[in-house]
Coordinates of C-alpha atoms in Angstrom, one line a residue:
M49 CA 175.7 37.0 17.1
T50 CA 174.4 35.3 14.0
I51 CA 173.9 37.0 10.6
T52 CA 171.0 35.4 8.1
D53 CA 170.6 36.9 4.7
G54 CA 171.7 40.3 6.1
V55 CA 169.5 40.5 9.1
V56 CA 172.1 40.4 12.4
I57 CA 170.7 38.3 15.3
E58 CA 171.3 39.4 18.7
K59 CA 171.1 37.8 22.1
I60 CA 169.1 40.4 23.8
E61 CA 171.0 42.6 26.3
D62 CA 169.2 45.5 27.5
E63 CA 170.6 48.9 26.3
V64 CA 171.9 51.5 29.0
Y65 CA 172.3 55.1 28.8
V66 CA 174.8 57.0 30.5
D67 CA 173.0 59.5 33.0
E68 CA 174.8 62.7 32.2
N69 CA 175.2 63.8 35.7
D70 CA 176.8 60.5 36.8
D71 CA 180.8 60.5 36.5
T72 CA 181.0 56.6 36.1
E73 CA 183.9 56.0 33.3
T74 CA 182.8 54.4 30.2
T75 CA 185.3 52.2 28.2
D76 CA 185.6 49.8 25.3
G77 CA 187.9 48.5 23.0
A78 CA 187.6 51.3 20.4
G79 CA 189.8 53.9 22.6
T80 CA 190.6 57.5 20.9
Q81 CA 192.7 58.1 17.8
P82 CA 196.0 59.5 18.9
D83 CA 196.8 61.3 15.9
F84 CA 194.3 63.9 16.4
N85 CA 195.8 65.9 19.4
D86 CA 194.8 69.0 18.1
G87 CA 191.1 68.0 18.0
T88 CA 188.0 67.7 20.3
E89 CA 187.5 65.2 22.9
V90 CA 184.1 64.0 22.8
A91 CA 181.8 61.2 24.6
D92 CA 183.9 62.0 28.0
G93 CA 187.3 61.4 26.1
K94 CA 186.5 58.3 24.4
H95 CA 186.7 59.6 20.9
V96 CA 188.5 62.5 19.6
V97 CA 187.4 64.5 16.3
P98 CA 190.1 66.6 14.5
K99 CA 190.6 70.0 13.8
G100 CA 187.8 71.5 11.7
V101 CA 185.1 69.6 13.3
A102 CA 182.8 71.3 16.1
V103 CA 181.1 69.2 18.2
E104 CA 177.8 69.8 20.0
E105 CA 177.0 66.7 22.9
L106 CA 173.4 65.8 23.5
K107 CA 172.0 64.7 26.6
N108 CA 170.3 61.0 26.1
Y109 CA 167.2 62.2 28.0
R110 CA 165.2 65.5 27.3
G111 CA 168.1 67.2 25.7
H112 CA 166.0 68.9 23.4
K113 CA 165.5 72.4 25.5
E114 CA 169.5 72.6 26.0
L115 CA 169.5 71.8 22.1
R116 CA 167.5 75.1 21.7
N117 CA 168.8 77.2 24.3
K118 CA 172.5 76.6 24.3
T119 CA 175.3 76.8 21.5
P120 CA 178.8 75.3 22.1
E121 CA 181.3 78.2 21.5
G122 CA 183.4 76.1 19.0
V123 CA 180.0 75.5 16.7
V124 CA 179.4 79.1 16.5
E125 CA 183.0 80.1 16.0
M126 CA 182.4 77.4 12.8
L127 CA 179.1 78.5 11.4
Q128 CA 179.0 82.4 12.3
P129 CA 181.5 83.3 9.6
K130 CA 179.8 81.2 6.9
Y131 CA 176.3 82.7 7.9
L132 CA 175.0 79.5 8.7
M133 CA 173.8 80.6 12.5
G134 CA 170.5 81.2 11.0
V135 CA 170.2 77.9 9.2
Y136 CA 171.3 76.0 12.5
D137 CA 169.0 78.1 14.6
K138 CA 165.9 76.9 12.2
F139 CA 167.4 73.5 12.6
V140 CA 167.3 73.0 16.3
Q141 CA 163.9 74.8 16.5
S142 CA 162.7 72.2 14.2
V143 CA 164.2 69.4 16.3
Y144 CA 162.6 71.1 19.5
D145 CA 159.4 71.5 17.6
E146 CA 158.9 67.8 16.3
K147 CA 158.2 65.7 19.5
T148 CA 158.7 62.4 17.4
T149 CA 162.4 62.8 17.5
R150 CA 162.4 61.7 21.2
S151 CA 160.0 59.4 23.4
T152 CA 157.0 61.0 24.6
F153 CA 157.6 59.3 28.7
T154 CA 161.9 59.8 28.9
G155 CA 162.4 62.3 26.3
K156 CA 165.1 60.0 24.8
W157 CA 166.5 60.8 21.6
K158 CA 164.8 58.8 18.4
D159 CA 168.0 58.8 16.1
M160 CA 166.0 58.0 12.5
E161 CA 163.6 60.5 13.4
F162 CA 166.3 63.1 14.4
V163 CA 168.0 62.3 11.0
S164 CA 164.9 62.8 9.3
I165 CA 164.9 66.7 10.7
L166 CA 168.6 67.4 9.8
D167 CA 167.7 65.6 6.1
A168 CA 166.0 68.8 5.4
F169 CA 168.7 71.2 6.3
R170 CA 171.9 69.1 4.8
D171 CA 171.9 71.2 1.9
D172 CA 171.5 74.5 3.5
F173 CA 175.1 73.8 5.4
A174 CA 176.5 72.1 2.2
D175 CA 176.2 75.0 0.3
K176 CA 178.6 76.7 2.7
G177 CA 180.9 74.3 3.1
V178 CA 179.6 72.5 6.1
K179 CA 178.5 69.0 6.7
V180 CA 176.5 68.1 9.7
A181 CA 176.4 64.4 11.2
L182 CA 174.4 62.7 14.2
C183 CA 176.8 60.5 15.9
K184 CA 176.4 57.8 18.3
R185 CA 178.7 55.7 20.1
S186 CA 177.6 53.0 22.6
S187 CA 179.6 50.3 24.9
G188 CA 178.2 47.7 27.2
N189 CA 178.0 50.6 30.2
G190 CA 176.2 53.2 27.9
S191 CA 175.7 55.8 24.8
Y192 CA 176.7 58.9 23.8
R193 CA 175.2 61.3 21.0
W194 CA 176.4 64.6 19.6
L195 CA 176.4 66.7 16.3
E196 CA 179.5 66.9 14.3
F197 CA 179.5 69.9 12.3
I198 CA 182.4 69.4 9.8
D199 CA 184.4 72.1 7.6
V200 CA 184.8 70.2 4.4
E201 CA 187.9 72.4 3.6
E202 CA 189.9 72.4 7.0
A203 CA 188.9 68.7 7.7
A204 CA 189.0 67.2 4.2
G205 CA 188.9 63.4 3.7
Y206 CA 187.5 63.3 7.5
V207 CA 184.7 60.8 8.1
P208 CA 182.6 60.5 11.2
Q209 CA 183.4 57.4 12.5
Y210 CA 180.0 57.1 14.5
D211 CA 177.4 58.8 12.0
V212 CA 174.2 57.1 12.8
S213 CA 173.2 57.4 8.6
N214 CA 175.9 55.0 8.0
R215 CA 173.9 52.1 9.6
S216 CA 169.8 51.2 9.1
G217 CA 169.1 51.6 12.9
Q218 CA 166.3 49.5 12.8
V219 CA 165.7 46.9 15.6
I220 CA 163.0 44.7 16.5
K221 CA 163.1 42.9 19.8
T222 CA 161.7 39.3 19.9
V223 CA 161.2 37.1 23.3
Y224 CA 164.9 35.8 23.0
T225 CA 166.8 37.7 20.5
R226 CA 167.3 41.1 18.9
L227 CA 167.0 41.7 15.1
K228 CA 169.3 44.2 13.4
F229 CA 168.4 45.3 9.7
P230 CA 171.0 46.4 7.3
D231 CA 170.7 49.3 5.0
G232 CA 168.0 49.1 2.0
V233 CA 165.4 47.4 4.2
A234 CA 162.6 49.1 5.6
V235 CA 160.8 47.3 8.5
E236 CA 157.5 48.1 10.2
E237 CA 156.5 46.0 13.3
L238 CA 153.0 45.2 14.1
K239 CA 152.1 45.3 17.7
E240 CA 149.8 43.2 19.6
W241 CA 148.2 45.9 21.8
N242 CA 146.3 48.7 20.2
G243 CA 148.2 47.1 16.9
R244 CA 145.3 48.1 14.2
K245 CA 145.5 51.8 15.2
K246 CA 149.1 52.3 15.5
L247 CA 149.4 50.7 12.2
K248 CA 147.0 52.9 10.3
E249 CA 148.0 56.1 12.1
R250 CA 151.8 55.8 12.1
I251 CA 154.5 54.8 9.6
P252 CA 157.9 54.5 10.4
I253 CA 160.3 57.0 9.2
R254 CA 162.2 54.7 7.2
V255 CA 159.2 52.8 5.5
E256 CA 157.8 56.2 5.0
K257 CA 161.0 57.4 3.0
M258 CA 161.2 54.3 0.8
L259 CA 157.4 54.9 0.1
D260 CA 157.8 58.2 -1.2
K261 CA 161.2 57.4 -3.5
Y262 CA 159.1 55.0 -5.4
D263 CA 155.9 56.7 -5.1
L264 CA 154.1 53.6 -3.6
R265 CA 151.7 55.4 -0.3
K266 CA 148.8 54.8 -2.5
E267 CA 149.5 51.0 -2.9
Y268 CA 150.5 50.9 0.9
D269 CA 147.6 52.5 2.2
Q270 CA 145.5 50.4 0.1
M271 CA 147.5 47.1 1.8
V272 CA 147.1 48.3 5.1
D273 CA 143.3 48.9 4.9
H274 CA 143.4 45.4 3.6
V275 CA 145.2 43.8 6.4
I276 CA 143.3 45.6 9.2
E277 CA 139.9 44.2 7.3
A278 CA 141.1 40.7 6.9
G279 CA 143.9 40.1 9.3
V280 CA 142.2 40.9 12.7
S281 CA 140.3 38.3 14.5
S282 CA 136.9 39.9 15.2
V283 CA 136.4 38.7 18.4
F284 CA 139.6 39.4 20.5
K285 CA 140.7 42.1 17.7
S286 CA 144.0 40.7 18.0
W287 CA 146.1 39.3 14.8
S288 CA 145.0 36.3 13.2

């Protein structure tokens, strides 16, 4: 791994996702946290959250139906007394309805798009004393995703170790390396195949948030129009 001006460069290794029906054990150096004996195990026992944190594990592939139709008992026990089940139902329905939160072909979750939906409900949960985090834990053998619902009074001082919001999550693969970008950097990759259409019609969620934050959407649209007009070969329609 090499770090250049804040960008992490890694040799490419294919990311593998654990099949939910596979009993193969996944291990790495992180281990569980022994001080959380009264807590809840997650990621096949590879991680433990303390008392005051309710967990909802997510299937890596096509997990949106189960997210909408099944709610863990622990989540209900935390949210119901705080009158947050209505907010929860709206949140999971929004994730279900928004198809950009997952891959069209495999149904694999897209973390940052998922978080963009969660962001719209954070204040509603926080008003009743609950913090929500999408978490992801990866090792050489696979990845696990889950939601943590944190009672900020009962679990005071607890910080979700695997909260995907704590890192950029933006990755671009080149032929030989994988580039990871830090927080504060928004990236848009130019595709070779059908690149003009994708650049014109789709804005990455990180780029979109930054543009809206600084009110730069008009300037972005003008730039894209100019790039499409001036930066594409007229014969082969490829980037020049």
